[in-house]
Tab-separated table of C-alpha atoms in Angstrom:
chain	number	residue	atom	x	y	z
H	1	MET	CA	58.961	39.653	12.123
H	2	LEU	CA	57.493	42.014	9.583
H	3	PRO	CA	54.618	40.097	9.553
H	4	LYS	CA	54.042	40.156	13.045
H	5	ALA	CA	54.850	44.417	13.085
H	6	ALA	CA	52.175	44.342	10.430
H	7	TRP	CA	49.732	42.115	12.728
H	8	SER	CA	50.509	44.999	15.699
H	9	LEU	CA	49.366	47.846	13.291
H	10	VAL	CA	46.054	46.154	13.190
H	11	LEU	CA	45.554	44.898	16.609
H	12	GLY	CA	46.899	48.467	18.119
H	13	LYS	CA	47.368	48.615	21.654
H	14	GLY	CA	47.823	45.339	22.958
H	15	GLY	CA	45.126	43.103	21.226
H	16	ARG	CA	42.692	45.253	22.576
H	17	GLY	CA	40.942	44.236	19.127
H	18	ARG	CA	39.757	46.611	16.039
H	19	ARG	CA	36.770	47.495	17.333
H	20	GLY	CA	38.577	49.880	19.559
H	21	MET	CA	39.875	51.664	16.752
H	22	HIS	CA	36.088	52.338	15.188
H	23	SER	CA	34.501	55.641	13.983
H	24	SER	CA	32.284	57.134	16.772
H	25	GLU	CA	31.097	58.827	14.120
H	26	GLY	CA	27.292	60.004	13.813
H	27	THR	CA	24.841	57.177	12.799
H	28	ALA	CA	24.198	58.448	9.077
H	29	ARG	CA	23.029	54.942	7.051
H	30	GLY	CA	25.587	53.100	5.159
H	31	GLY	CA	22.430	52.211	3.580
H	32	GLY	CA	20.879	49.961	6.039
H	33	LYS	CA	17.932	50.959	8.692
H	34	THR	CA	19.767	49.699	11.949
H	35	PRO	CA	21.233	51.745	14.157
H	36	ARG	CA	23.348	49.407	15.318
H	37	TYR	CA	26.220	49.994	12.535
H	38	THR	CA	27.733	53.666	11.862
H	39	ASN	CA	28.657	54.105	8.061
H	40	CYS	CA	32.301	52.315	8.470
H	41	TYR	CA	30.764	48.923	8.590
H	42	ALA	CA	30.404	46.838	6.086
H	43	GLN	CA	26.826	45.004	5.251
H	44	ARG	CA	26.209	42.570	2.769
H	45	HIS	CA	23.668	45.152	1.394
H	46	TYR	CA	25.711	47.637	1.566
H	47	PRO	CA	29.452	45.982	0.883
H	48	MET	CA	31.423	49.093	0.015
H	49	PRO	CA	30.858	51.740	3.440
H	50	GLU	CA	31.987	55.450	3.102
H	51	GLU	CA	33.999	55.622	5.789
H	52	PRO	CA	37.370	53.601	6.246
H	53	PHE	CA	36.950	51.185	9.269
H	54	CYS	CA	39.800	52.522	11.472
H	55	THR	CA	40.268	56.500	11.444
H	56	GLU	CA	42.184	56.561	14.949
H	57	LEU	CA	45.719	55.951	13.337
H	58	ASN	CA	48.591	55.128	15.936
H	59	ALA	CA	52.046	56.458	14.727
H	60	GLU	CA	52.450	52.713	12.945
H	61	GLN	CA	49.467	52.991	10.544
H	62	GLN	CA	49.927	56.432	9.707
H	63	ALA	CA	53.215	55.299	8.187
H	64	LEU	CA	51.598	52.513	6.484
H	65	LYS	CA	49.470	54.676	5.124
H	66	GLU	CA	51.894	57.262	3.915
H	67	LYS	CA	53.475	53.906	2.212
H	68	GLU	CA	49.989	53.326	0.851
H	69	LYS	CA	50.259	56.589	-1.319
H	70	GLY	CA	53.625	55.462	-3.307
H	71	SER	CA	53.868	52.283	-5.730
H	72	TRP	CA	51.268	49.412	-4.277
H	73	THR	CA	53.845	46.829	-5.408
H	74	LEU	CA	56.137	47.590	-3.048
H	75	LEU	CA	53.897	46.656	0.355
H	76	THR	CA	54.262	43.057	1.343
H	77	HIS	CA	51.706	40.860	1.494
H	78	ALA	CA	51.407	41.634	5.399
H	79	GLU	CA	50.890	45.281	4.864
H	80	LYS	CA	48.392	44.614	2.056
H	81	VAL	CA	46.149	42.649	4.674
H	82	ALA	CA	46.544	45.618	7.511
H	83	LEU	CA	45.890	48.016	5.273
H	84	TYR	CA	42.307	46.042	4.543
H	85	ARG	CA	41.828	45.448	8.102
H	86	LEU	CA	42.242	49.580	8.376
H	87	GLN	CA	39.594	50.054	5.994
H	88	PHE	CA	37.068	47.243	6.033
H	89	ASN	CA	35.857	45.771	9.816
H	90	GLU	CA	35.379	42.443	7.950
H	91	THR	CA	36.590	40.634	4.981
H	92	PHE	CA	33.839	39.560	2.460
H	93	ALA	CA	34.148	35.646	3.665
H	94	GLU	CA	33.602	36.663	7.104
H	95	MET	CA	31.192	39.515	6.417
H	96	ASN	CA	29.390	36.602	4.515
H	97	ARG	CA	29.540	33.880	7.280
H	98	ARG	CA	26.530	31.695	8.117
H	99	SER	CA	25.139	31.659	11.105
H	100	ASN	CA	22.914	29.526	13.142
H	101	GLU	CA	19.812	31.268	13.460
H	102	TRP	CA	17.688	28.939	11.643
H	103	LYS	CA	17.851	26.456	14.273
H	104	THR	CA	16.708	29.373	16.469
H	105	VAL	CA	14.044	30.277	14.119
H	106	MET	CA	12.855	26.465	13.723
H	107	GLY	CA	13.021	26.229	17.383
H	108	TYR	CA	10.763	28.461	17.667
H	109	VAL	CA	8.478	27.409	14.831
H	110	PHE	CA	8.089	23.893	16.601
H	111	PHE	CA	7.274	25.247	19.367
H	112	PHE	CA	4.247	26.899	18.309
H	113	PHE	CA	2.962	24.214	16.487
H	114	GLY	CA	2.919	21.800	19.600
H	115	PHE	CA	1.346	24.969	21.131
H	116	ALA	CA	-0.904	25.107	18.683
H	117	ALA	CA	-1.581	21.480	19.411
H	118	LEU	CA	-2.003	21.895	22.773
H	119	VAL	CA	-4.681	24.481	21.940
H	120	ILE	CA	-6.612	22.530	20.253
H	121	TRP	CA	-6.734	19.319	21.806
H	122	TRP	CA	-7.859	21.505	24.894
H	123	GLN	CA	-10.682	23.152	23.355
H	124	ARG	CA	-11.350	19.710	21.866
H	125	VAL	CA	-12.383	18.304	25.441
H	126	TYR	CA	-13.612	21.024	26.508
H	127	MET	CA	-14.694	23.622	24.752
H	128	PHE	CA	-16.475	21.825	21.792
H	129	PRO	CA	-20.620	20.842	22.376
H	130	PRO	CA	-20.809	17.124	21.389
H	131	LYS	CA	-21.703	15.880	17.695
H	132	PRO	CA	-25.193	16.041	16.120
H	133	ILE	CA	-26.762	12.533	16.232
H	134	THR	CA	-26.861	12.462	12.090
H	135	LEU	CA	-22.839	11.656	12.486
H	136	THR	CA	-23.503	7.948	13.933
H	137	ASP	CA	-22.758	5.475	12.089
H	138	GLU	CA	-26.128	3.484	12.454
H	139	TRP	CA	-27.824	7.171	11.234
H	140	LYS	CA	-25.484	7.861	8.317
H	141	ALA	CA	-26.657	4.370	7.385
H	142	LYS	CA	-30.213	4.870	7.277
H	143	GLN	CA	-29.571	7.896	5.375
H	144	LEU	CA	-27.932	6.493	2.895
H	145	GLN	CA	-29.936	3.602	2.388
H	146	ARG	CA	-33.352	6.873	2.218
H	147	MET	CA	-30.544	8.499	-0.277
H	148	LEU	CA	-30.557	5.141	-2.751
H	149	ASP	CA	-34.097	4.443	-2.378
H	150	MET	CA	-34.999	7.724	-3.828
H	151	LYS	CA	-32.537	7.507	-6.717
H	152	VAL	CA	-30.416	10.669	-5.267
H	153	ASN	CA	-27.972	11.763	-8.568
H	154	PRO	CA	-29.143	8.778	-10.637
H	155	VAL	CA	-27.445	9.666	-13.885
H	156	GLN	CA	-23.992	10.326	-12.210
H	157	GLY	CA	-23.975	10.626	-9.023
H	158	LEU	CA	-24.490	8.416	-6.197
H	159	ALA	CA	-27.265	6.274	-7.331
H	160	SER	CA	-25.302	5.763	-10.088
H	161	ARG	CA	-22.899	3.680	-8.595
H	162	TRP	CA	-25.191	0.955	-6.873
H	163	ASP	CA	-26.133	-2.087	-8.554
H	164	TYR	CA	-29.865	-2.039	-7.808
H	165	GLU	CA	-30.475	-5.669	-8.700
H	166	LYS	CA	-27.093	-6.954	-7.213
H	167	LYS	CA	-27.759	-4.599	-4.284
H	168	GLN	CA	-24.049	-3.673	-3.949
H	169	TRP	CA	-22.005	-0.661	-4.818
H	170	LYS	CA	-20.859	-1.137	-8.722
H	171	LYS	CA	-17.293	-2.585	-8.974
Z	1	LEU	CA	2.402	65.938	-25.833
Z	2	THR	CA	2.870	69.514	-26.752
Z	3	ASN	CA	4.202	69.214	-30.488
Z	4	THR	CA	2.063	71.201	-32.800
Z	5	SER	CA	1.143	68.726	-34.915
Z	6	ILE	CA	-0.555	66.335	-32.650
Z	7	THR	CA	-2.516	68.715	-31.834
Z	8	ASP	CA	-6.099	70.347	-32.200
Z	9	ALA	CA	-8.016	67.242	-34.565
Z	10	GLN	CA	-10.861	67.561	-33.449
Z	11	GLU	CA	-12.419	66.619	-36.539
Z	12	MET	CA	-10.862	63.370	-36.331
Z	13	GLU	CA	-11.373	62.301	-33.012
Z	14	THR	CA	-15.285	63.605	-33.554
Z	15	ILE	CA	-15.069	61.105	-36.208
Z	16	TRP	CA	-13.354	58.100	-34.257
Z	17	THR	CA	-15.574	58.494	-31.111
Z	18	ILE	CA	-19.056	58.637	-33.318
Z	19	LEU	CA	-18.170	56.100	-35.755
Z	20	PRO	CA	-17.778	53.193	-32.770
Z	21	ALA	CA	-20.301	54.111	-31.090
Z	22	ILE	CA	-22.520	53.748	-33.916
Z	23	ILE	CA	-21.381	50.551	-34.532
Z	24	LEU	CA	-21.439	48.932	-30.991
Z	25	ILE	CA	-25.089	50.562	-30.894
Z	26	SER	CA	-25.979	48.722	-33.461
Z	27	ILE	CA	-24.288	45.146	-32.673
Z	28	ALA	CA	-26.234	45.788	-29.348
Z	29	LEU	CA	-29.461	46.166	-30.863
Z	30	PRO	CA	-29.961	42.515	-32.482
Z	31	SER	CA	-27.711	41.085	-29.578
Z	32	LEU	CA	-30.747	41.711	-27.151
Z	33	ARG	CA	-33.696	40.889	-29.490
Z	34	ILE	CA	-31.657	37.303	-30.041
Z	35	LEU	CA	-31.211	37.135	-26.148
Z	36	TYR	CA	-34.755	37.549	-25.327
Z	37	LEU	CA	-35.993	35.654	-28.540
Z	38	THR	CA	-33.756	32.605	-26.674
Z	39	ASP	CA	-36.512	32.602	-23.713
Z	40	GLU	CA	-38.194	29.589	-23.575
Z	41	ILE	CA	-42.082	29.824	-24.200
Z	42	ASN	CA	-43.973	28.088	-21.664
Z	43	ASP	CA	-47.709	27.439	-20.745
Z	44	PRO	CA	-47.250	27.306	-16.857
Z	45	SER	CA	-50.321	24.550	-16.013
Z	46	PHE	CA	-49.660	25.362	-12.455
Z	47	THR	CA	-48.705	28.777	-10.437
Z	48	ILE	CA	-47.396	28.671	-7.035
Z	49	LYS	CA	-45.957	31.137	-5.090
Z	50	SER	CA	-43.140	31.256	-2.803
Z	51	ILE	CA	-42.517	33.987	-0.460
Z	52	GLY	CA	-39.436	34.002	2.020
Z	53	HIS	CA	-39.187	35.258	5.400
Z	54	GLN	CA	-36.342	35.051	8.285
Z	55	TRP	CA	-36.183	32.435	8.358
Z	56	TYR	CA	-38.433	30.048	6.592
Z	57	TRP	CA	-40.856	30.137	3.625
Z	58	THR	CA	-44.106	30.474	2.328
Z	59	TYR	CA	-45.779	28.358	0.236
Z	60	GLU	CA	-49.063	29.735	-1.708
Z	61	TYR	CA	-51.262	28.074	-4.177
Z	62	THR	CA	-54.140	29.937	-4.999
Z	63	ASP	CA	-54.854	28.707	-7.975
Z	64	TYR	CA	-57.914	26.611	-7.030
Z	65	GLY	CA	-58.616	26.933	-3.549
Z	66	GLY	CA	-55.952	28.852	-1.042
Z	67	LEU	CA	-53.713	26.914	0.756
Z	68	ILE	CA	-51.293	28.836	2.423
Z	69	PHE	CA	-48.658	27.501	4.634
Z	70	ASN	CA	-45.132	28.014	6.101
Z	71	SER	CA	-42.484	25.594	5.400
Z	72	TYR	CA	-39.393	25.460	8.737
Z	73	MET	CA	-36.609	23.631	9.180
Z	74	LEU	CA	-36.689	20.414	11.605
Z	75	PRO	CA	-34.617	20.856	14.085
Z	76	PRO	CA	-32.517	17.241	14.403
Z	77	LEU	CA	-34.500	16.519	17.425
Z	78	PHE	CA	-37.000	15.947	15.556
Z	79	LEU	CA	-36.112	14.208	12.678
Z	80	ASN	CA	-36.417	10.633	11.916
Z	81	PRO	CA	-33.646	7.726	11.851
Z	82	GLY	CA	-32.269	8.424	8.348
Z	83	ASP	CA	-32.858	11.849	7.549
Z	84	LEU	CA	-30.595	14.854	6.405
Z	85	ARG	CA	-29.885	17.521	9.037
Z	86	LEU	CA	-30.156	20.887	8.050
Z	87	LEU	CA	-32.281	20.147	4.967
Z	88	GLU	CA	-35.963	18.782	6.410
Z	89	VAL	CA	-38.491	20.554	6.381
Z	90	ASP	CA	-41.857	19.986	7.993
Z	91	ASN	CA	-43.814	21.207	5.211
Z	92	ARG	CA	-42.835	19.848	1.435
Z	93	VAL	CA	-43.612	21.814	-1.916
Z	94	VAL	CA	-45.899	19.204	-3.475
Z	95	LEU	CA	-45.958	19.611	-7.294
Z	96	PRO	CA	-46.589	17.709	-10.390
Z	97	ILE	CA	-44.194	15.985	-12.862
Z	98	GLU	CA	-44.838	16.395	-16.137
Z	99	ALA	CA	-46.286	19.794	-16.043
Z	100	PRO	CA	-44.991	22.974	-16.591
Z	101	VAL	CA	-44.671	24.911	-12.889
Z	102	ARG	CA	-44.545	28.700	-12.388
Z	103	MET	CA	-42.719	29.535	-9.263
Z	104	MET	CA	-43.425	33.478	-8.365
Z	105	ILE	CA	-41.188	34.281	-6.129
Z	106	THR	CA	-40.582	36.600	-3.696
Z	107	SER	CA	-39.323	38.279	-0.366
Z	108	GLN	CA	-41.364	39.611	2.582
Z	109	ASP	CA	-38.019	41.193	4.854
Z	110	VAL	CA	-34.772	41.073	3.303
Z	111	LEU	CA	-33.126	39.217	0.509
Z	112	HIS	CA	-33.205	35.309	0.214
Z	113	SER	CA	-33.032	33.017	-2.999
Z	114	TRP	CA	-34.835	30.357	-3.984
Z	115	THR	CA	-33.002	27.319	-4.819
Z	116	ILE	CA	-33.074	23.742	-5.625
Z	117	PRO	CA	-29.798	22.686	-7.798
Z	118	THR	CA	-30.884	19.635	-9.061
Z	119	LEU	CA	-33.969	21.070	-10.366
Z	120	GLY	CA	-31.573	23.556	-12.090
Z	121	LEU	CA	-33.622	26.652	-10.348
Z	122	LYS	CA	-31.925	29.566	-8.652
Z	123	THR	CA	-34.136	32.899	-8.382
Z	124	ASP	CA	-33.820	35.639	-5.604
Z	125	ALA	CA	-36.084	36.631	-3.519
Z	126	VAL	CA	-36.565	39.999	-3.908
Z	127	PRO	CA	-38.812	42.380	-0.904
Z	128	GLY	CA	-40.908	44.290	-3.495
Z	129	ARG	CA	-40.215	42.503	-6.666
Z	130	LEU	CA	-41.909	39.480	-7.903
Z	131	ASN	CA	-39.511	37.005	-10.076
Z	132	GLN	CA	-40.772	34.243	-11.850
Z	133	THR	CA	-39.098	30.922	-12.873
Z	134	VAL	CA	-40.702	28.273	-14.683
Z	135	PHE	CA	-39.278	24.576	-14.785
Z	136	THR	CA	-40.628	20.931	-16.379
Z	137	ALA	CA	-39.931	18.334	-13.654
Z	138	THR	CA	-39.185	14.992	-15.273
Z	139	ARG	CA	-38.325	12.672	-12.020
Z	140	PRO	CA	-41.042	11.954	-9.308
Z	141	GLY	CA	-38.446	12.313	-5.670
Z	142	VAL	CA	-37.535	14.609	-2.808
Z	143	TYR	CA	-35.611	17.389	-4.029
Z	144	TYR	CA	-33.863	19.622	-1.661
Z	145	GLY	CA	-32.067	22.929	-1.621
Z	146	GLN	CA	-31.018	25.845	0.803
Z	147	CYS	CA	-31.413	29.192	0.862
Z	148	SER	CA	-28.635	31.047	-1.318
Z	149	GLU	CA	-28.602	34.830	-0.261
Z	150	ILE	CA	-27.530	35.527	2.816
Z	151	CYS	CA	-30.498	37.191	4.946
Z	152	GLY	CA	-29.203	36.982	8.828
Z	153	ALA	CA	-28.543	34.253	11.337
Z	154	ASN	CA	-30.216	31.406	10.592
Z	155	HIS	CA	-29.892	31.965	6.711
Z	156	SER	CA	-28.247	28.408	6.336
Z	157	PHE	CA	-31.285	26.781	8.512
Z	158	MET	CA	-34.554	27.130	5.965
Z	159	PRO	CA	-34.089	24.914	3.452
Z	160	ILE	CA	-36.816	24.069	0.059
Z	161	VAL	CA	-37.944	20.923	-0.027
Z	162	ALA	CA	-39.740	20.003	-3.096
Z	163	GLU	CA	-42.037	16.583	-2.831
Z	164	LEU	CA	-42.119	15.813	-6.937
Z	165	ILE	CA	-45.408	13.151	-6.952
Z	166	PRO	CA	-46.370	11.272	-10.158
């Protein structure tokens, strides 16, 4: 009964919702840069807006505002909630709610991974020149044999790891 | 910053500028002398000139007669099996081991750098200037290096190969 009356203050005419009552003042920033929000919307980085959320109050709401000027202990819980809803568009819990945006972002990221992979594959097939002859296995084997014969880096490097007596790599 | 007891200290400021300058100069001059003293004394028995061009090296052996030749990189098609791509040249610099060798390095067009890392050599080839490096190799073999100063399109394709023979 009374809570319903209090809620009807918030919902205004026939459940049109809070949005129908918000202030349509100029778009002076509350603290953010986006022009979507006016200075009566609370945002996470600016939780105390300058203007109250609802400024066009109907008679019931004005009566409640008058009652607010008295002692607050006389307000019922529902009236307090109604006053909060008049002042702010969302509670902290609602304002800080999570969203599913991360799924969208990850979707885009993986999509571009796949696109990049496609581009790389296409490049390998159609654009890259043939590999030089020096990268074939037999050439590399002959090269290695030549380097060992030359005793390249005999102190700490390649030739130092080859056992010349046993003709194998040192264990 | 405008307190009268911290302005107008010209005498003090002069002293604490001049005195550290004197101290630093007195540290620097002996230090420079020691720096030049640590330079090794060698008596090279052999002098070779190495001239960098875009994009090859020219070596001149003019101590006993005149031998001048160019050293170009071997293209991959010209390699023998087992050769090192981008490192082999047609004419190597042949040097003796266990003899101090003086390399005089310069360039004819742009900056290059004559390098053989395993012998600990790197000297810039500056056009209009003659740089000197002296070394004594102890092991025979073939030593590779690559031009180490950006010099144009084929900077990566002008290697240096030294063949040290006993």
